[in-house]
Amino acid sequence: MKFPMKLFPKGRTVLGCCPVLLLLSGCGEATPECDSLDTRNTVVKVISDDSNNALVNYAAKNSSVVAAMVSNANTEAEKLAILEKARQDAAYRLDDTIRTNSINKAKRAVTCTGLLYATVEDTTAQKELDFKVEQTADGKISISVSPFQF
C-alpha cells in the first residue's frame, strides 16, 4: 500500500517551514521558572546565609543531639559555640513540589511557594516559603525571598 505525500505543496519541504517556526517561537518572552535548579539553589542560599534564620534556630533548639552536647558544655561560651556550629552545619532543601502563584509576563516575574526543610542533627523543621523570581531587561535573574514568621 502506498500513501501519497500531499502534506506539503510541490517543492515545499519541512525545512522550508523552519524559518517561520523560529520566528514564531521568539514571539513570546520567556518568564522565569519557580522550579529551575538555579532558582532552587539561590533560594536555599538566601535562607542559609541569613544569620537570624528562625527555621534553623527552631531546629537547633529542638534537637536532642544538640541539647546533649550543650548539657555537657562547661561554659556559656561553649554552649553558644555548639549552637552556632549546629546552625552552620544545618542542611536545607526545598520540597520537590513548588507552586507558581502568579505570572506577570509584562514584568517577566513569577511568585512562587515551596516547602523548605532545615535539618540540624536529628531534627528537621519545615516552613512554607514565598519567593519571587524576576528576569531583568538584560536577561539576568533576580530572586527575592519573603521573610517569614516562625
PDB file of N, CA and C in Angstrom, residues 13-67:
ATOM      1  N   THR A  13       9.290  21.702   1.564  1.00  0.00           N
ATOM      2  CA  THR A  13       9.789  20.658   2.444  1.00  0.00           C
ATOM      3  C   THR A  13       9.601  21.102   3.881  1.00  0.00           C
ATOM      4  N   VAL A  14       9.874  20.200   4.776  1.00  0.00           N
ATOM      5  CA  VAL A  14       9.783  20.530   6.189  1.00  0.00           C
ATOM      6  C   VAL A  14      10.789  21.629   6.511  1.00  0.00           C
ATOM      7  N   LEU A  15      11.959  21.583   5.920  1.00  0.00           N
ATOM      8  CA  LEU A  15      12.988  22.591   6.174  1.00  0.00           C
ATOM      9  C   LEU A  15      12.542  23.982   5.732  1.00  0.00           C
ATOM     10  N   GLY A  16      11.709  24.049   4.737  1.00  0.00           N
ATOM     11  CA  GLY A  16      11.216  25.334   4.279  1.00  0.00           C
ATOM     12  C   GLY A  16      10.314  26.017   5.300  1.00  0.00           C
ATOM     13  N   CYS A  17       9.783  25.266   6.242  1.00  0.00           N
ATOM     14  CA  CYS A  17       8.903  25.819   7.266  1.00  0.00           C
ATOM     15  C   CYS A  17       9.670  26.280   8.503  1.00  0.00           C
ATOM     16  N   CYS A  18      10.916  25.857   8.638  1.00  0.00           N
ATOM     17  CA  CYS A  18      11.694  26.161   9.848  1.00  0.00           C
ATOM     18  C   CYS A  18      11.841  27.648  10.140  1.00  0.00           C
ATOM     19  N   PRO A  19      12.146  28.493   9.149  1.00  0.00           N
ATOM     20  CA  PRO A  19      12.267  29.921   9.494  1.00  0.00           C
ATOM     21  C   PRO A  19      10.987  30.487  10.105  1.00  0.00           C
ATOM     22  N   VAL A  20       9.847  30.052   9.641  1.00  0.00           N
ATOM     23  CA  VAL A  20       8.583  30.521  10.198  1.00  0.00           C
ATOM     24  C   VAL A  20       8.444  30.050  11.640  1.00  0.00           C
ATOM     25  N   LEU A  21       8.784  28.803  11.903  1.00  0.00           N
ATOM     26  CA  LEU A  21       8.704  28.273  13.255  1.00  0.00           C
ATOM     27  C   LEU A  21       9.658  29.007  14.180  1.00  0.00           C
ATOM     28  N   LEU A  22      10.854  29.309  13.709  1.00  0.00           N
ATOM     29  CA  LEU A  22      11.811  30.041  14.530  1.00  0.00           C
ATOM     30  C   LEU A  22      11.305  31.438  14.856  1.00  0.00           C
ATOM     31  N   LEU A  23      10.700  32.090  13.892  1.00  0.00           N
ATOM     32  CA  LEU A  23      10.149  33.419  14.139  1.00  0.00           C
ATOM     33  C   LEU A  23       9.026  33.357  15.161  1.00  0.00           C
ATOM     34  N   LEU A  24       8.160  32.377  15.034  1.00  0.00           N
ATOM     35  CA  LEU A  24       7.044  32.258  15.950  1.00  0.00           C
ATOM     36  C   LEU A  24       7.505  31.911  17.366  1.00  0.00           C
ATOM     37  N   SER A  25       8.537  31.095  17.481  1.00  0.00           N
ATOM     38  CA  SER A  25       8.996  30.711  18.818  1.00  0.00           C
ATOM     39  C   SER A  25       9.624  31.882  19.548  1.00  0.00           C
ATOM     40  N   GLY A  26      10.102  32.892  18.857  1.00  0.00           N
ATOM     41  CA  GLY A  26      10.699  34.054  19.505  1.00  0.00           C
ATOM     42  C   GLY A  26       9.692  35.128  19.849  1.00  0.00           C
ATOM     43  N   CYS A  27       8.429  34.937  19.513  1.00  0.00           N
ATOM     44  CA  CYS A  27       7.429  35.970  19.751  1.00  0.00           C
ATOM     45  C   CYS A  27       7.133  36.177  21.228  1.00  0.00           C
ATOM     46  N   GLY A  28       7.048  35.126  21.986  1.00  0.00           N
ATOM     47  CA  GLY A  28       6.711  35.257  23.399  1.00  0.00           C
ATOM     48  C   GLY A  28       7.959  35.320  24.250  1.00  0.00           C
ATOM     49  N   GLU A  29       8.034  36.291  25.136  1.00  0.00           N
ATOM     50  CA  GLU A  29       9.151  36.377  26.065  1.00  0.00           C
ATOM     51  C   GLU A  29       8.998  35.281  27.104  1.00  0.00           C
ATOM     52  N   ALA A  30      10.056  34.589  27.364  1.00  0.00           N
ATOM     53  CA  ALA A  30      10.009  33.526  28.365  1.00  0.00           C
ATOM     54  C   ALA A  30       9.994  34.150  29.756  1.00  0.00           C
ATOM     55  N   THR A  31       9.143  33.623  30.617  1.00  0.00           N
ATOM     56  CA  THR A  31       9.140  34.077  32.004  1.00  0.00           C
ATOM     57  C   THR A  31      10.034  33.138  32.796  1.00  0.00           C
ATOM     58  N   PRO A  32      10.631  33.644  33.861  1.00  0.00           N
ATOM     59  CA  PRO A  32      11.488  32.772  34.672  1.00  0.00           C
ATOM     60  C   PRO A  32      10.672  31.656  35.317  1.00  0.00           C
ATOM     61  N   GLU A  33      11.368  30.651  35.802  1.00  0.00           N
ATOM     62  CA  GLU A  33      10.698  29.487  36.373  1.00  0.00           C
ATOM     63  C   GLU A  33      10.909  29.403  37.873  1.00  0.00           C
ATOM     64  N   CYS A  34       9.878  28.958  38.559  1.00  0.00           N
ATOM     65  CA  CYS A  34       9.963  28.753  40.011  1.00  0.00           C
ATOM     66  C   CYS A  34      10.832  27.562  40.359  1.00  0.00           C
ATOM     67  N   ASP A  35      10.833  26.562  39.497  1.00  0.00           N
ATOM     68  CA  ASP A  35      11.407  25.270  39.842  1.00  0.00           C
ATOM     69  C   ASP A  35      12.742  24.971  39.173  1.00  0.00           C
ATOM     70  N   SER A  36      13.420  25.974  38.620  1.00  0.00           N
ATOM     71  CA  SER A  36      14.708  25.687  37.993  1.00  0.00           C
ATOM     72  C   SER A  36      15.757  25.403  39.064  1.00  0.00           C
ATOM     73  N   LEU A  37      16.808  24.720  38.687  1.00  0.00           N
ATOM     74  CA  LEU A  37      17.878  24.380  39.626  1.00  0.00           C
ATOM     75  C   LEU A  37      18.537  25.644  40.173  1.00  0.00           C
ATOM     76  N   ASP A  38      18.758  26.633  39.309  1.00  0.00           N
ATOM     77  CA  ASP A  38      19.356  27.896  39.764  1.00  0.00           C
ATOM     78  C   ASP A  38      18.470  28.600  40.780  1.00  0.00           C
ATOM     79  N   THR A  39      17.172  28.617  40.524  1.00  0.00           N
ATOM     80  CA  THR A  39      16.236  29.246  41.456  1.00  0.00           C
ATOM     81  C   THR A  39      16.271  28.525  42.796  1.00  0.00           C
ATOM     82  N   ARG A  40      16.193  27.211  42.763  1.00  0.00           N
ATOM     83  CA  ARG A  40      16.222  26.420  43.999  1.00  0.00           C
ATOM     84  C   ARG A  40      17.493  26.699  44.801  1.00  0.00           C
ATOM     85  N   ASN A  41      18.637  26.650  44.116  1.00  0.00           N
ATOM     86  CA  ASN A  41      19.915  26.864  44.800  1.00  0.00           C
ATOM     87  C   ASN A  41      20.014  28.261  45.402  1.00  0.00           C
ATOM     88  N   THR A  42      19.527  29.253  44.686  1.00  0.00           N
ATOM     89  CA  THR A  42      19.584  30.625  45.183  1.00  0.00           C
ATOM     90  C   THR A  42      18.680  30.813  46.395  1.00  0.00           C
ATOM     91  N   VAL A  43      17.483  30.256  46.350  1.00  0.00           N
ATOM     92  CA  VAL A  43      16.558  30.368  47.487  1.00  0.00           C
ATOM     93  C   VAL A  43      17.180  29.735  48.726  1.00  0.00           C
ATOM     94  N   VAL A  44      17.741  28.541  48.584  1.00  0.00           N
ATOM     95  CA  VAL A  44      18.375  27.870  49.721  1.00  0.00           C
ATOM     96  C   VAL A  44      19.561  28.687  50.231  1.00  0.00           C
ATOM     97  N   LYS A  45      20.334  29.278  49.328  1.00  0.00           N
ATOM     98  CA  LYS A  45      21.489  30.094  49.739  1.00  0.00           C
ATOM     99  C   LYS A  45      21.039  31.333  50.508  1.00  0.00           C
ATOM    100  N   VAL A  46      19.990  31.990  50.049  1.00  0.00           N
ATOM    101  CA  VAL A  46      19.475  33.174  50.742  1.00  0.00           C
ATOM    102  C   VAL A  46      19.089  32.815  52.174  1.00  0.00           C
ATOM    103  N   ILE A  47      18.388  31.712  52.350  1.00  0.00           N
ATOM    104  CA  ILE A  47      17.951  31.298  53.684  1.00  0.00           C
ATOM    105  C   ILE A  47      19.138  30.865  54.541  1.00  0.00           C
ATOM    106  N   SER A  48      20.033  30.069  53.985  1.00  0.00           N
ATOM    107  CA  SER A  48      21.157  29.558  54.777  1.00  0.00           C
ATOM    108  C   SER A  48      22.141  30.663  55.156  1.00  0.00           C
ATOM    109  N   ASP A  49      22.209  31.722  54.366  1.00  0.00           N
ATOM    110  CA  ASP A  49      23.094  32.850  54.682  1.00  0.00           C
ATOM    111  C   ASP A  49      22.498  33.806  55.714  1.00  0.00           C
ATOM    112  N   ASP A  50      21.227  33.638  56.036  1.00  0.00           N
ATOM    113  CA  ASP A  50      20.553  34.528  56.982  1.00  0.00           C
ATOM    114  C   ASP A  50      20.946  34.145  58.413  1.00  0.00           C
ATOM    115  N   SER A  51      21.658  35.019  59.077  1.00  0.00           N
ATOM    116  CA  SER A  51      22.131  34.717  60.436  1.00  0.00           C
ATOM    117  C   SER A  51      20.998  34.703  61.463  1.00  0.00           C
ATOM    118  N   ASN A  52      19.846  35.258  61.119  1.00  0.00           N
ATOM    119  CA  ASN A  52      18.682  35.250  62.022  1.00  0.00           C
ATOM    120  C   ASN A  52      17.607  34.293  61.534  1.00  0.00           C
ATOM    121  N   ASN A  53      18.003  33.218  60.913  1.00  0.00           N
ATOM    122  CA  ASN A  53      17.089  32.252  60.328  1.00  0.00           C
ATOM    123  C   ASN A  53      16.302  31.536  61.428  1.00  0.00           C
ATOM    124  N   ALA A  54      15.050  31.874  61.555  1.00  0.00           N
ATOM    125  CA  ALA A  54      14.202  31.310  62.618  1.00  0.00           C
ATOM    126  C   ALA A  54      13.977  29.813  62.452  1.00  0.00           C
ATOM    127  N   LEU A  55      13.946  29.339  61.222  1.00  0.00           N
ATOM    128  CA  LEU A  55      13.703  27.919  60.983  1.00  0.00           C
ATOM    129  C   LEU A  55      14.846  27.064  61.519  1.00  0.00           C
ATOM    130  N   VAL A  56      16.069  27.458  61.237  1.00  0.00           N
ATOM    131  CA  VAL A  56      17.216  26.681  61.715  1.00  0.00           C
ATOM    132  C   VAL A  56      17.404  26.868  63.224  1.00  0.00           C
ATOM    133  N   ASN A  57      17.077  28.048  63.739  1.00  0.00           N
ATOM    134  CA  ASN A  57      17.137  28.249  65.195  1.00  0.00           C
ATOM    135  C   ASN A  57      16.185  27.284  65.903  1.00  0.00           C
ATOM    136  N   TYR A  58      14.993  27.147  65.360  1.00  0.00           N
ATOM    137  CA  TYR A  58      13.999  26.235  65.932  1.00  0.00           C
ATOM    138  C   TYR A  58      14.514  24.795  65.915  1.00  0.00           C
ATOM    139  N   ALA A  59      15.049  24.374  64.772  1.00  0.00           N
ATOM    140  CA  ALA A  59      15.558  23.006  64.652  1.00  0.00           C
ATOM    141  C   ALA A  59      16.715  22.761  65.620  1.00  0.00           C
ATOM    142  N   ALA A  60      17.612  23.724  65.746  1.00  0.00           N
ATOM    143  CA  ALA A  60      18.765  23.567  66.644  1.00  0.00           C
ATOM    144  C   ALA A  60      18.322  23.474  68.097  1.00  0.00           C
ATOM    145  N   LYS A  61      17.368  24.306  68.480  1.00  0.00           N
ATOM    146  CA  LYS A  61      16.895  24.313  69.872  1.00  0.00           C
ATOM    147  C   LYS A  61      16.080  23.077  70.219  1.00  0.00           C
ATOM    148  N   ASN A  62      15.523  22.395  69.220  1.00  0.00           N
ATOM    149  CA  ASN A  62      14.710  21.205  69.462  1.00  0.00           C
ATOM    150  C   ASN A  62      15.428  19.897  69.161  1.00  0.00           C
ATOM    151  N   SER A  63      16.701  19.981  68.842  1.00  0.00           N
ATOM    152  CA  SER A  63      17.484  18.786  68.553  1.00  0.00           C
ATOM    153  C   SER A  63      17.983  18.165  69.850  1.00  0.00           C
ATOM    154  N   SER A  64      17.692  16.889  70.042  1.00  0.00           N
ATOM    155  CA  SER A  64      18.171  16.202  71.252  1.00  0.00           C
ATOM    156  C   SER A  64      19.685  16.002  71.206  1.00  0.00           C
ATOM    157  N   VAL A  65      20.249  15.855  70.036  1.00  0.00           N
ATOM    158  CA  VAL A  65      21.703  15.713  69.898  1.00  0.00           C
ATOM    159  C   VAL A  65      22.396  17.002  70.311  1.00  0.00           C
ATOM    160  N   VAL A  66      21.891  18.122  69.844  1.00  0.00           N
ATOM    161  CA  VAL A  66      22.468  19.424  70.213  1.00  0.00           C
ATOM    162  C   VAL A  66      22.266  19.669  71.703  1.00  0.00           C
ATOM    163  N   ALA A  67      21.094  19.338  72.208  1.00  0.00           N
ATOM    164  CA  ALA A  67      20.817  19.526  73.640  1.00  0.00           C
ATOM    165  C   ALA A  67      21.793  18.724  74.497  1.00  0.00           C
TER     166      ALA A  67
END
